[in-house]
Short mmCIF file of C-alpha atoms and ligand atoms in Angstrom, two decimals:
data_model
loop_
_atom_site.label_atom_id
_atom_site.label_comp_id
_atom_site.label_asym_id
_atom_site.label_seq_id
_atom_site.Cartn_x
_atom_site.Cartn_y
_atom_site.Cartn_z
CA UNK A 22 -108.11 -19.75 13.87
CA UNK A 23 -110.01 -16.92 15.97
CA UNK A 24 -113.89 -17.11 16.80
CA UNK A 25 -115.50 -13.88 17.13
CA UNK A 26 -118.38 -13.81 19.74
CA UNK A 27 -120.59 -10.79 19.63
CA UNK A 28 -123.60 -9.29 18.95
CA UNK A 29 -123.64 -8.69 15.02
CA UNK A 30 -126.26 -6.81 12.84
CA UNK A 31 -125.87 -6.24 8.98
CA UNK A 32 -127.76 -5.85 5.88
CA UNK A 33 -126.95 -8.43 3.09
CA UNK A 34 -129.95 -7.57 1.22
CA UNK A 35 -131.01 -4.39 0.27
CA UNK A 36 -134.10 -3.19 2.01
CA UNK A 37 -134.74 -0.74 -0.55
CA UNK A 38 -136.24 -3.80 -2.47
CA UNK A 39 -137.55 -5.74 0.73
CA UNK A 40 -134.46 -6.77 2.28
CA UNK A 41 -134.33 -6.81 6.00
CA UNK A 42 -131.99 -6.60 8.95
CA UNK A 43 -130.13 -9.44 9.64
CA UNK A 44 -129.41 -9.87 13.36
CA UNK A 45 -127.43 -12.45 15.66
CA UNK A 46 -127.93 -12.18 19.35
CA UNK A 47 -125.11 -14.33 19.93
CA UNK A 48 -123.03 -14.67 16.60
CA UNK A 49 -120.12 -17.08 16.27
CA UNK A 50 -117.80 -15.44 13.75
CA UNK A 51 -114.97 -18.28 13.19
CA UNK A 52 -112.15 -16.09 10.98
CA UNK A 53 -109.19 -17.86 9.46
CA UNK A 54 -106.66 -15.84 6.71
CA UNK A 55 -108.99 -13.04 7.48
CA UNK A 56 -111.72 -14.25 5.94
CA UNK A 57 -115.08 -15.37 7.69
CA UNK A 58 -115.06 -18.94 6.96
CA UNK A 59 -118.03 -19.84 9.16
CA UNK A 60 -121.18 -17.80 11.08
CA UNK A 61 -123.82 -19.53 12.98
CA UNK A 62 -125.12 -19.38 16.43
CA UNK A 63 -121.60 -18.83 18.92
CA UNK A 64 -122.07 -22.32 20.82
CA UNK A 65 -122.69 -24.51 17.75
CA UNK A 66 -119.84 -22.87 16.06
CA UNK A 67 -117.49 -23.07 18.84
CA UNK A 68 -118.77 -26.97 19.35
CA UNK A 69 -117.55 -27.63 15.60
CA UNK A 70 -114.17 -25.44 16.76
CA UNK A 71 -113.37 -25.89 20.25
CA UNK A 72 -110.07 -25.25 19.57
CA UNK A 73 -110.06 -21.81 17.84
CA UNK A 74 -109.14 -18.71 20.28
CA UNK A 75 -112.28 -16.69 21.24
CA UNK A 76 -112.56 -13.19 21.10
CA UNK A 77 -115.46 -12.10 23.01
CA UNK A 78 -116.96 -8.35 22.07
CA UNK A 79 -120.47 -9.48 23.66
CA UNK A 80 -120.32 -5.83 25.49
CA UNK A 81 -120.53 -4.21 22.18
CA UNK A 82 -122.39 -4.32 18.73
CA UNK A 83 -120.57 -5.51 15.67
CA UNK A 84 -121.30 -4.29 12.53
CA UNK A 85 -119.82 -4.75 9.07
CA UNK A 86 -116.88 -2.01 8.90
CA UNK A 87 -118.15 1.46 6.89
CA UNK A 88 -117.72 2.20 3.86
CA UNK A 89 -117.29 5.83 2.93
CA UNK A 90 -117.86 6.50 -1.01
CA UNK A 91 -116.55 10.18 -1.20
CA UNK A 92 -114.21 11.73 0.96
CA UNK A 93 -111.10 13.98 0.06
CA UNK A 94 -108.08 13.57 1.71
CA UNK A 95 -106.56 16.97 1.30
CA UNK A 96 -109.23 18.50 3.39
CA UNK A 97 -108.86 17.36 6.90
CA UNK A 98 -107.70 20.47 8.24
CA UNK A 99 -110.26 22.65 6.74
CA UNK A 100 -113.12 20.55 8.39
CA UNK A 101 -115.93 23.01 10.14
CA UNK A 102 -115.74 25.89 7.28
CA UNK A 103 -119.28 27.26 7.56
CA UNK A 104 -121.06 29.86 6.33
CA UNK A 105 -120.14 29.39 2.05
CA UNK A 106 -121.84 27.76 -1.15
CA UNK A 107 -120.08 25.32 -2.93
CA UNK A 108 -117.85 27.89 -5.14
CA UNK A 109 -116.80 30.43 -2.88
CA UNK A 110 -115.66 27.81 -0.32
CA UNK A 111 -114.10 25.81 -2.51
CA UNK A 112 -112.22 29.58 -3.78
CA UNK A 113 -111.85 30.65 -0.13
CA UNK A 114 -111.40 27.37 2.01
CA UNK A 115 -110.44 24.06 0.22
CA UNK A 116 -108.16 25.03 -2.81
CA UNK A 117 -105.82 27.41 -0.99
CA UNK A 118 -105.57 24.31 1.43
CA UNK A 119 -104.56 21.94 -1.29
CA UNK A 120 -102.33 23.86 -2.77
CA UNK A 121 -100.30 23.56 0.52
CA UNK A 122 -100.05 19.32 -0.78
CA UNK A 123 -97.41 20.49 -2.77
CA UNK A 124 -95.02 20.43 -0.15
CA UNK A 125 -94.59 16.29 0.07
CA UNK A 126 -93.42 16.86 4.17
CA UNK A 127 -97.17 18.66 4.62
CA UNK A 128 -98.56 16.05 2.82
CA UNK A 129 -97.26 13.64 4.79
CA UNK A 130 -98.82 14.86 7.96
CA UNK A 131 -101.89 15.37 6.20
CA UNK A 132 -101.63 11.73 5.11
CA UNK A 133 -101.39 10.71 8.64
CA UNK A 134 -104.18 13.01 10.13
CA UNK A 135 -106.72 11.87 7.30
CA UNK A 136 -106.19 8.06 7.26
CA UNK A 137 -106.41 8.34 11.23
CA UNK A 138 -109.78 10.11 11.16
CA UNK A 139 -110.96 7.55 8.80
CA UNK A 140 -110.02 4.28 11.07
CA UNK A 141 -111.02 6.36 14.38
CA UNK A 142 -114.49 6.61 12.64
CA UNK A 143 -114.60 2.92 11.98
CA UNK A 144 -114.52 3.38 8.12
CA UNK A 145 -112.66 0.30 6.50
CA UNK A 146 -113.26 1.45 3.06
CA UNK A 147 -113.19 4.49 1.20
CA UNK A 148 -113.49 5.79 -2.28
CA UNK A 149 -110.84 8.89 -1.55
CA UNK A 150 -110.48 12.01 -3.56
CA UNK A 151 -106.42 12.46 -3.80
CA UNK A 152 -104.46 15.41 -4.15
CA UNK A 153 -103.83 17.39 -7.57
CA UNK A 154 -99.99 16.37 -6.69
CA UNK A 155 -98.51 13.07 -7.58
CA UNK A 156 -96.15 12.92 -4.51
CA UNK A 157 -99.22 13.84 -1.88
CA UNK A 158 -101.12 10.89 -4.03
CA UNK A 159 -97.91 8.58 -3.06
CA UNK A 160 -98.01 9.74 0.21
CA UNK A 161 -101.60 8.96 1.11
CA UNK A 162 -101.11 5.76 -0.24
CA UNK A 163 -98.35 5.12 1.81
CA UNK A 164 -99.72 5.63 4.79
CA UNK A 165 -102.77 3.44 3.83
CA UNK A 166 -100.74 0.56 3.43
CA UNK A 167 -98.96 1.35 6.61
CA UNK A 168 -102.26 1.36 8.42
CA UNK A 169 -104.22 -1.16 6.47
CA UNK A 170 -106.90 0.37 5.12
CA UNK A 171 -108.70 -0.58 2.22
CA UNK A 172 -108.43 2.41 -0.47
CA UNK A 173 -109.53 3.47 -3.91
CA UNK A 174 -107.89 6.74 -4.45
CA UNK A 175 -105.94 8.90 -7.60
CA UNK A 176 -104.51 11.98 -8.47
CA UNK A 177 -107.02 14.59 -8.66
CA UNK A 178 -107.00 16.16 -12.46
CA UNK A 179 -107.90 19.99 -13.69
CA UNK A 180 -106.82 22.14 -16.54
CA UNK A 181 -109.08 25.27 -15.96
CA UNK A 182 -110.84 27.30 -13.22
CA UNK A 183 -108.75 26.17 -10.09
CA UNK A 184 -105.47 27.96 -8.79
CA UNK A 185 -102.78 27.78 -11.27
CA UNK A 186 -100.72 25.75 -9.02
CA UNK A 187 -103.58 22.77 -9.24
CA UNK A 188 -103.63 22.61 -13.02
CA UNK A 189 -102.35 19.88 -15.27
CA UNK A 190 -102.65 19.15 -18.98
CA UNK A 191 -104.00 16.06 -20.53
CA UNK A 192 -100.86 14.39 -21.68
CA UNK A 193 -99.43 15.20 -17.77
CA UNK A 194 -102.75 14.23 -16.42
CA UNK A 195 -102.74 10.55 -18.22
CA UNK A 196 -98.89 10.19 -17.67
CA UNK A 197 -98.74 11.03 -14.08
CA UNK A 198 -101.90 8.75 -13.62
CA UNK A 199 -100.60 5.71 -15.12
CA UNK A 200 -97.32 5.87 -13.14
CA UNK A 201 -99.24 6.24 -10.23
CA UNK A 202 -101.42 3.09 -10.77
CA UNK A 203 -98.59 1.54 -11.83
CA UNK A 204 -96.66 1.79 -8.32
CA UNK A 205 -100.04 1.38 -6.34
CA UNK A 206 -103.57 -0.29 -8.09
CA UNK A 207 -103.84 -4.05 -6.87
CA UNK A 208 -101.03 -3.39 -4.70
CA UNK A 209 -102.39 -4.90 -1.23
CA UNK A 210 -106.13 -3.31 -0.70
CA UNK A 211 -105.14 -0.18 -2.61
CA UNK A 212 -107.01 0.44 -5.95
CA UNK A 213 -106.74 3.41 -8.56
CA UNK A 214 -109.43 6.15 -9.28
CA UNK A 215 -109.33 8.07 -12.31
CA UNK A 216 -110.39 11.54 -10.70
CA UNK A 217 -111.35 15.05 -12.64
CA UNK A 218 -112.23 16.90 -9.79
CA UNK A 219 -115.34 17.95 -11.56
CA UNK A 220 -116.08 18.85 -15.50
CA UNK A 221 -116.40 22.65 -14.62
CA UNK A 222 -112.33 22.35 -14.25
CA UNK A 223 -111.44 19.53 -17.04
CA UNK A 224 -111.92 20.22 -20.27
CA UNK A 225 -113.55 17.37 -22.90
CA UNK A 226 -109.20 16.92 -23.15
CA UNK A 227 -108.74 15.80 -19.77
CA UNK A 228 -111.40 13.89 -19.54
CA UNK A 229 -110.51 12.13 -22.83
CA UNK A 230 -107.28 11.66 -20.95
CA UNK A 231 -109.00 9.91 -17.98
CA UNK A 232 -111.05 7.49 -20.26
CA UNK A 233 -107.85 6.25 -21.61
CA UNK A 234 -106.51 5.68 -18.15
CA UNK A 235 -109.66 4.01 -17.62
CA UNK A 236 -109.49 1.78 -19.76
CA UNK A 237 -105.64 1.04 -19.52
CA UNK A 238 -105.62 0.39 -15.85
CA UNK A 239 -108.07 -2.64 -16.27
CA UNK A 240 -109.98 -2.68 -12.64
CA UNK A 241 -109.14 1.38 -11.94
CA UNK A 242 -112.41 2.96 -10.76
CA UNK A 243 -114.05 6.17 -11.78
CA UNK A 244 -114.91 9.14 -9.35
CA UNK A 245 -115.83 12.83 -9.42
CA UNK A 246 -118.30 15.82 -8.42
CA UNK A 247 -122.01 16.47 -10.21
CA UNK A 248 -124.90 18.85 -9.99
CA UNK A 249 -124.16 19.73 -6.11
CA UNK A 250 -124.96 23.13 -6.80
CA UNK A 251 -127.32 25.21 -9.21
CA UNK A 252 -124.50 28.03 -9.83
CA UNK A 253 -122.10 25.52 -10.75
CA UNK A 254 -124.54 23.44 -12.60
CA UNK A 255 -125.36 26.92 -14.69
CA UNK A 256 -121.33 27.03 -15.37
CA UNK A 257 -120.73 23.78 -16.23
CA UNK A 258 -123.44 23.99 -18.97
CA UNK A 259 -122.35 27.54 -20.14
CA UNK A 260 -118.91 25.79 -20.56
CA UNK A 261 -120.22 22.72 -22.35
CA UNK A 262 -122.22 24.86 -24.79
CA UNK A 263 -125.72 24.59 -23.14
CA UNK A 264 -126.05 21.16 -25.27
CA UNK A 265 -125.22 18.63 -22.72
CA UNK A 266 -126.47 17.93 -19.06
CA UNK A 267 -123.99 17.83 -16.75
CA UNK A 268 -123.96 13.65 -16.55
CA UNK A 269 -123.81 13.89 -20.38
CA UNK A 270 -119.98 15.98 -20.19
CA UNK A 271 -118.71 12.60 -18.28
CA UNK A 272 -121.09 10.13 -20.35
CA UNK A 273 -119.79 11.00 -23.68
CA UNK A 274 -116.39 10.65 -22.94
CA UNK A 275 -117.62 6.97 -21.65
CA UNK A 276 -116.89 7.69 -18.25
CA UNK A 277 -120.17 7.02 -16.61
CA UNK A 278 -120.52 3.07 -15.75
CA UNK A 279 -120.46 0.64 -13.22
CA UNK A 280 -117.63 1.57 -12.16
CA UNK A 281 -118.50 4.62 -11.51
CA UNK A 282 -119.48 7.13 -8.44
CA UNK A 283 -120.26 10.42 -8.90
CA UNK A 284 -120.56 12.74 -5.76
CA UNK A 285 -123.84 14.91 -4.94
CA UNK A 286 -126.17 14.52 -7.92
CA UNK A 287 -128.34 17.06 -5.51
CA UNK A 288 -130.03 18.75 -8.64
CA UNK A 289 -130.43 15.89 -11.14
CA UNK A 290 -132.99 15.97 -14.25
CA UNK A 291 -135.16 12.72 -14.95
CA UNK A 292 -133.07 12.32 -18.30
CA UNK A 293 -129.48 12.30 -16.20
CA UNK A 294 -131.32 9.82 -13.76
CA UNK A 295 -132.46 7.61 -16.77
CA UNK A 296 -128.64 7.62 -18.02
CA UNK A 297 -127.14 7.12 -14.32
CA UNK A 298 -130.00 4.20 -13.55
CA UNK A 299 -129.25 2.58 -17.45
CA UNK A 300 -125.23 2.49 -17.06
CA UNK A 301 -125.46 1.19 -13.53
CA UNK A 302 -123.01 4.09 -12.16
CA UNK A 303 -123.62 5.07 -8.28
CA UNK A 304 -124.53 8.31 -6.23
CA UNK A 305 -122.28 9.13 -3.31
CA UNK A 306 -124.97 10.98 -0.85
CA UNK A 307 -123.33 13.52 1.30
CA UNK A 308 -126.03 14.96 3.18
CA UNK A 309 -124.13 16.99 5.76
CA UNK A 310 -121.94 18.76 3.09
CA UNK A 311 -125.60 19.10 1.50
CA UNK A 312 -126.09 21.00 4.26
CA UNK A 313 -123.06 22.83 4.99
CA UNK A 314 -122.81 24.06 1.59
CA UNK A 315 -126.61 24.68 1.21
CA UNK A 316 -126.61 22.63 -1.69
CA UNK A 317 -129.81 21.05 -0.98
CA UNK A 318 -132.51 18.22 -0.65
CA UNK A 319 -131.14 15.29 -1.86
CA UNK A 320 -133.84 13.45 -4.14
CA UNK A 321 -133.42 9.77 -3.04
CA UNK A 322 -136.60 8.48 -3.76
CA UNK A 323 -136.14 9.93 -7.56
CA UNK A 324 -133.36 8.15 -7.80
CA UNK A 325 -134.50 4.52 -6.55
CA UNK A 326 -137.20 5.41 -8.90
CA UNK A 327 -134.98 5.05 -11.62
CA UNK A 328 -133.04 2.43 -10.29
CA UNK A 329 -129.70 4.27 -9.44
CA UNK A 330 -127.74 3.12 -6.95
CA UNK A 331 -126.76 5.51 -3.80
CA UNK A 332 -124.32 4.98 -0.96
CA UNK A 333 -122.98 7.54 1.87
CA UNK A 334 -120.28 9.83 1.53
CA UNK A 335 -118.72 11.71 4.56
CA UNK A 336 -117.29 14.50 1.74
CA UNK A 337 -114.97 15.52 4.56
CA UNK A 338 -113.80 18.57 4.33
CA UNK A 339 -117.03 20.70 3.32
CA UNK A 340 -118.86 17.28 5.08
CA UNK A 341 -118.79 17.95 8.84
CA UNK A 342 -116.79 14.95 9.98
CA UNK A 343 -115.76 11.15 9.72
CA UNK A 344 -118.69 9.40 11.13
CA UNK A 345 -121.03 7.52 8.87
CA UNK A 346 -122.95 6.98 11.80
CA UNK A 347 -123.60 11.00 11.47
CA UNK A 348 -123.95 11.09 7.81
CA UNK A 349 -126.48 8.50 8.16
CA UNK A 350 -128.56 10.31 10.89
CA UNK A 351 -128.53 13.34 8.28
CA UNK A 352 -129.58 11.13 5.28
CA UNK A 353 -132.43 10.46 7.66
CA UNK A 354 -133.20 14.02 8.65
CA UNK A 355 -132.73 15.03 4.59
CA UNK A 356 -135.59 12.65 3.52
CA UNK A 357 -137.79 13.63 6.43
CA UNK A 358 -137.39 17.46 5.70
CA UNK A 359 -138.40 16.64 2.02
CA UNK A 360 -141.71 15.51 3.24
CA UNK A 361 -144.25 14.05 0.50
CA UNK A 362 -140.95 13.77 -1.60
CA UNK A 363 -138.90 12.01 0.57
CA UNK A 364 -137.85 8.52 1.30
CA UNK A 365 -138.59 7.88 5.27
CA UNK A 366 -135.19 5.46 5.70
CA UNK A 367 -135.37 2.97 8.71
CA UNK A 368 -131.80 2.08 10.61
CA UNK A 369 -132.00 -1.16 8.22
CA UNK A 370 -131.89 1.57 5.24
CA UNK A 371 -128.94 3.49 7.17
CA UNK A 372 -127.06 0.52 7.99
CA UNK A 373 -126.99 -0.39 4.27
CA UNK A 374 -126.08 3.06 2.92
CA UNK A 375 -123.22 2.72 5.25
CA UNK A 376 -121.87 -0.47 4.32
CA UNK A 377 -123.33 -3.16 1.69
CA UNK A 378 -124.41 -0.23 -0.71
CA UNK A 379 -121.18 1.50 -0.46
CA UNK A 380 -119.24 -2.27 -0.97
CA UNK A 381 -121.55 -2.78 -3.93
CA UNK A 382 -120.71 0.58 -5.25
CA UNK A 383 -116.94 -0.02 -5.57
CA UNK A 384 -117.35 -3.17 -6.79
CA UNK A 385 -116.26 -4.95 -3.40
CA UNK A 386 -119.39 -6.91 -2.68
CA UNK A 387 -117.83 -10.26 -2.72
CA UNK A 388 -115.45 -9.15 0.10
CA UNK A 389 -116.72 -6.87 2.15
CA UNK A 390 -120.19 -4.83 2.95
CA UNK A 391 -121.56 -7.42 5.45
CA UNK A 392 -120.14 -10.41 7.87
CA UNK A 393 -121.21 -13.37 6.09
CA UNK A 394 -119.67 -16.28 5.38
CA UNK A 395 -117.02 -15.69 2.57
CA UNK A 396 -116.60 -11.97 3.19
CA UNK A 397 -113.53 -10.50 4.58
CA UNK A 398 -113.79 -9.89 8.42
CA UNK A 399 -113.84 -5.93 8.01
CA UNK A 400 -115.58 -4.94 11.00
CA UNK A 401 -116.50 -2.27 13.69
CA UNK A 402 -117.27 -2.31 17.18
CA UNK A 403 -119.31 -0.14 19.13
CA UNK A 404 -119.24 -0.25 22.50
CA UNK A 405 -120.03 2.97 24.56
CA UNK A 406 -118.50 4.11 27.53
CA UNK A 407 -120.63 2.80 30.34
CA UNK A 408 -123.40 4.71 31.30
CA UNK A 409 -122.39 7.07 28.35
CA UNK A 410 -126.47 7.93 26.65
CA UNK A 411 -125.54 5.53 24.18
CA UNK A 412 -124.92 2.65 26.54
CA UNK A 413 -127.66 3.63 27.99
CA UNK A 414 -129.73 3.70 24.87
CA UNK A 415 -128.13 0.55 23.74
CA UNK A 416 -129.11 -1.42 27.07
CA UNK A 417 -133.22 -0.21 26.57
CA UNK A 418 -133.47 -1.05 23.08
CA UNK A 419 -136.69 -2.58 23.06
CA UNK A 420 -134.94 -4.37 19.19
CA UNK A 421 -132.28 -4.66 16.99
CA UNK A 422 -133.94 -2.00 14.78
CA UNK A 423 -133.85 -0.04 17.77
CA UNK A 424 -130.49 -0.75 19.04
CA UNK A 425 -129.39 0.49 15.06
CA UNK A 426 -131.50 3.51 15.79
CA UNK A 427 -129.35 4.62 18.70
CA UNK A 428 -125.98 4.06 17.11
CA UNK A 429 -126.75 6.41 13.94
CA UNK A 430 -128.68 8.68 16.52
CA UNK A 431 -125.87 8.92 19.40
CA UNK A 432 -122.63 6.98 18.18
CA UNK A 433 -119.91 8.55 16.99
CA UNK A 434 -116.16 8.11 17.01
CA UNK A 435 -116.01 7.96 20.94
CA UNK A 436 -117.83 4.55 20.79
CA UNK A 437 -115.45 2.79 17.98
CA UNK A 438 -113.79 0.31 20.35
CA UNK A 439 -112.15 -1.91 17.62
CA UNK A 440 -111.90 -1.86 13.65
CA UNK A 441 -110.68 -4.79 11.72
CA UNK A 442 -109.57 -5.16 7.74
CA UNK A 443 -109.47 -8.63 6.41
CA UNK A 444 -108.95 -9.82 10.23
CA UNK A 445 -106.35 -7.47 11.19
CA UNK A 446 -106.98 -4.82 14.05
CA UNK A 447 -106.21 -1.50 13.65
CA UNK A 448 -104.82 0.81 15.95
CA UNK A 449 -108.02 2.88 16.84
CA UNK A 450 -107.26 6.25 18.87
CA UNK A 451 -110.01 5.19 21.89
CA UNK A 452 -107.88 1.66 22.35
CA UNK A 453 -104.63 3.54 22.22
CA UNK A 454 -105.46 6.82 24.63
N1 LIG B 25 -116.67 20.12 -6.42
C1 LIG B 25 -115.27 20.36 -6.80
N2 LIG B 25 -114.32 20.28 -5.83
C2 LIG B 25 -115.11 19.59 -4.56
C3 LIG B 25 -114.74 19.41 -3.53
O1 LIG B 25 -113.73 19.62 -3.06
N3 LIG B 25 -115.89 19.06 -2.25
C4 LIG B 25 -117.28 19.54 -2.58
N4 LIG B 25 -118.38 19.26 -1.49
N5 LIG B 25 -117.20 19.51 -4.17
C5 LIG B 25 -116.55 19.63 -4.95
ZN1 LIG B 26 -116.33 16.36 -2.95
#
């Protein structure tokens, strides 16, 4: 039994529908077998459990572990290639690198770097775009299991429009996915995600095979890309005969539902938003990627107005790093740049988008996303070095919301001093350096 003592901030209630920041200046979180069994004022919890080992985290701020709903494992080595729009960046930068994961030793090295990147950023749960090569996906799941992260991931499938080594066909897409799911789905903290790259590169046959996997692997998740860039949207419309909108290319195969997360959706029609909202599907908002590729300004207000669930994704490697603090800040920037069309975001919104909203999008709301009793102890301890600007900012913050604003503005990997998943403390670079 462990009793964590900390300043705890979390967002159990959705601020987009009136929820407020939950802030406990001196909280006690009692953790038994990885689960928070009690939360309250430290002194009161301590009095009830005088024998519990106390871990004193008061020199920082404890937040729920961050949840990244869209991040590409094979792209960790290509972060930072600026100056290209989506299709050119894929062709010149991302896809040549993804071809290298055909070599499983190369893939293992990339998996090590990728998983290390997530942990260092304080991400405890992620929906990960895998590789086009099944052995490379095994390498990812092996590394995730070794480290202890909570990851949903799968084989990326495509049968057109990409370099030949990345292509498969519908039968192989089904067989490889089912075999991978048999090895990993529900094993430890891993789950399987059915992952056509985007309907630009996946024909109706492959999307049908994806629907069959989703049906045959109960509890599996679905993820892909949608409406990211105008040239991509135009090509998808052409490929599908002009009769279908982009969301419809997935929806007509039954791939849009509560267990679907579609990344980007920068250029949706109202009709598409109505489908996404009606089906309870989620959108992964990836602001730094949208800026880096010049994809556009995310219409968050229209998503909220259509009841579409939204969470944050880093979209590494088009995204500019693993930190969801940076993505939160960028999301805030985007909404402020949209002027009257934007949805002004508070620090509480940002924390919710980076934690609880992600947990809900991944169907893990009963387990993670906040630090209330009954949840798994998945947490990130933000503790800047002394006199670092964030340390100064936290000392001078006027309120909890203000402290949170400082974390999203100034926080990054170097401030992540501790990461726990289900009560297990993961090794973070800062601590082991
Ligand atoms: N659309 C299809 N593949 C990708 C990818 O790797 N990154 C992004 N941002 N969009 C995509
Ligand atoms: Zn992506």
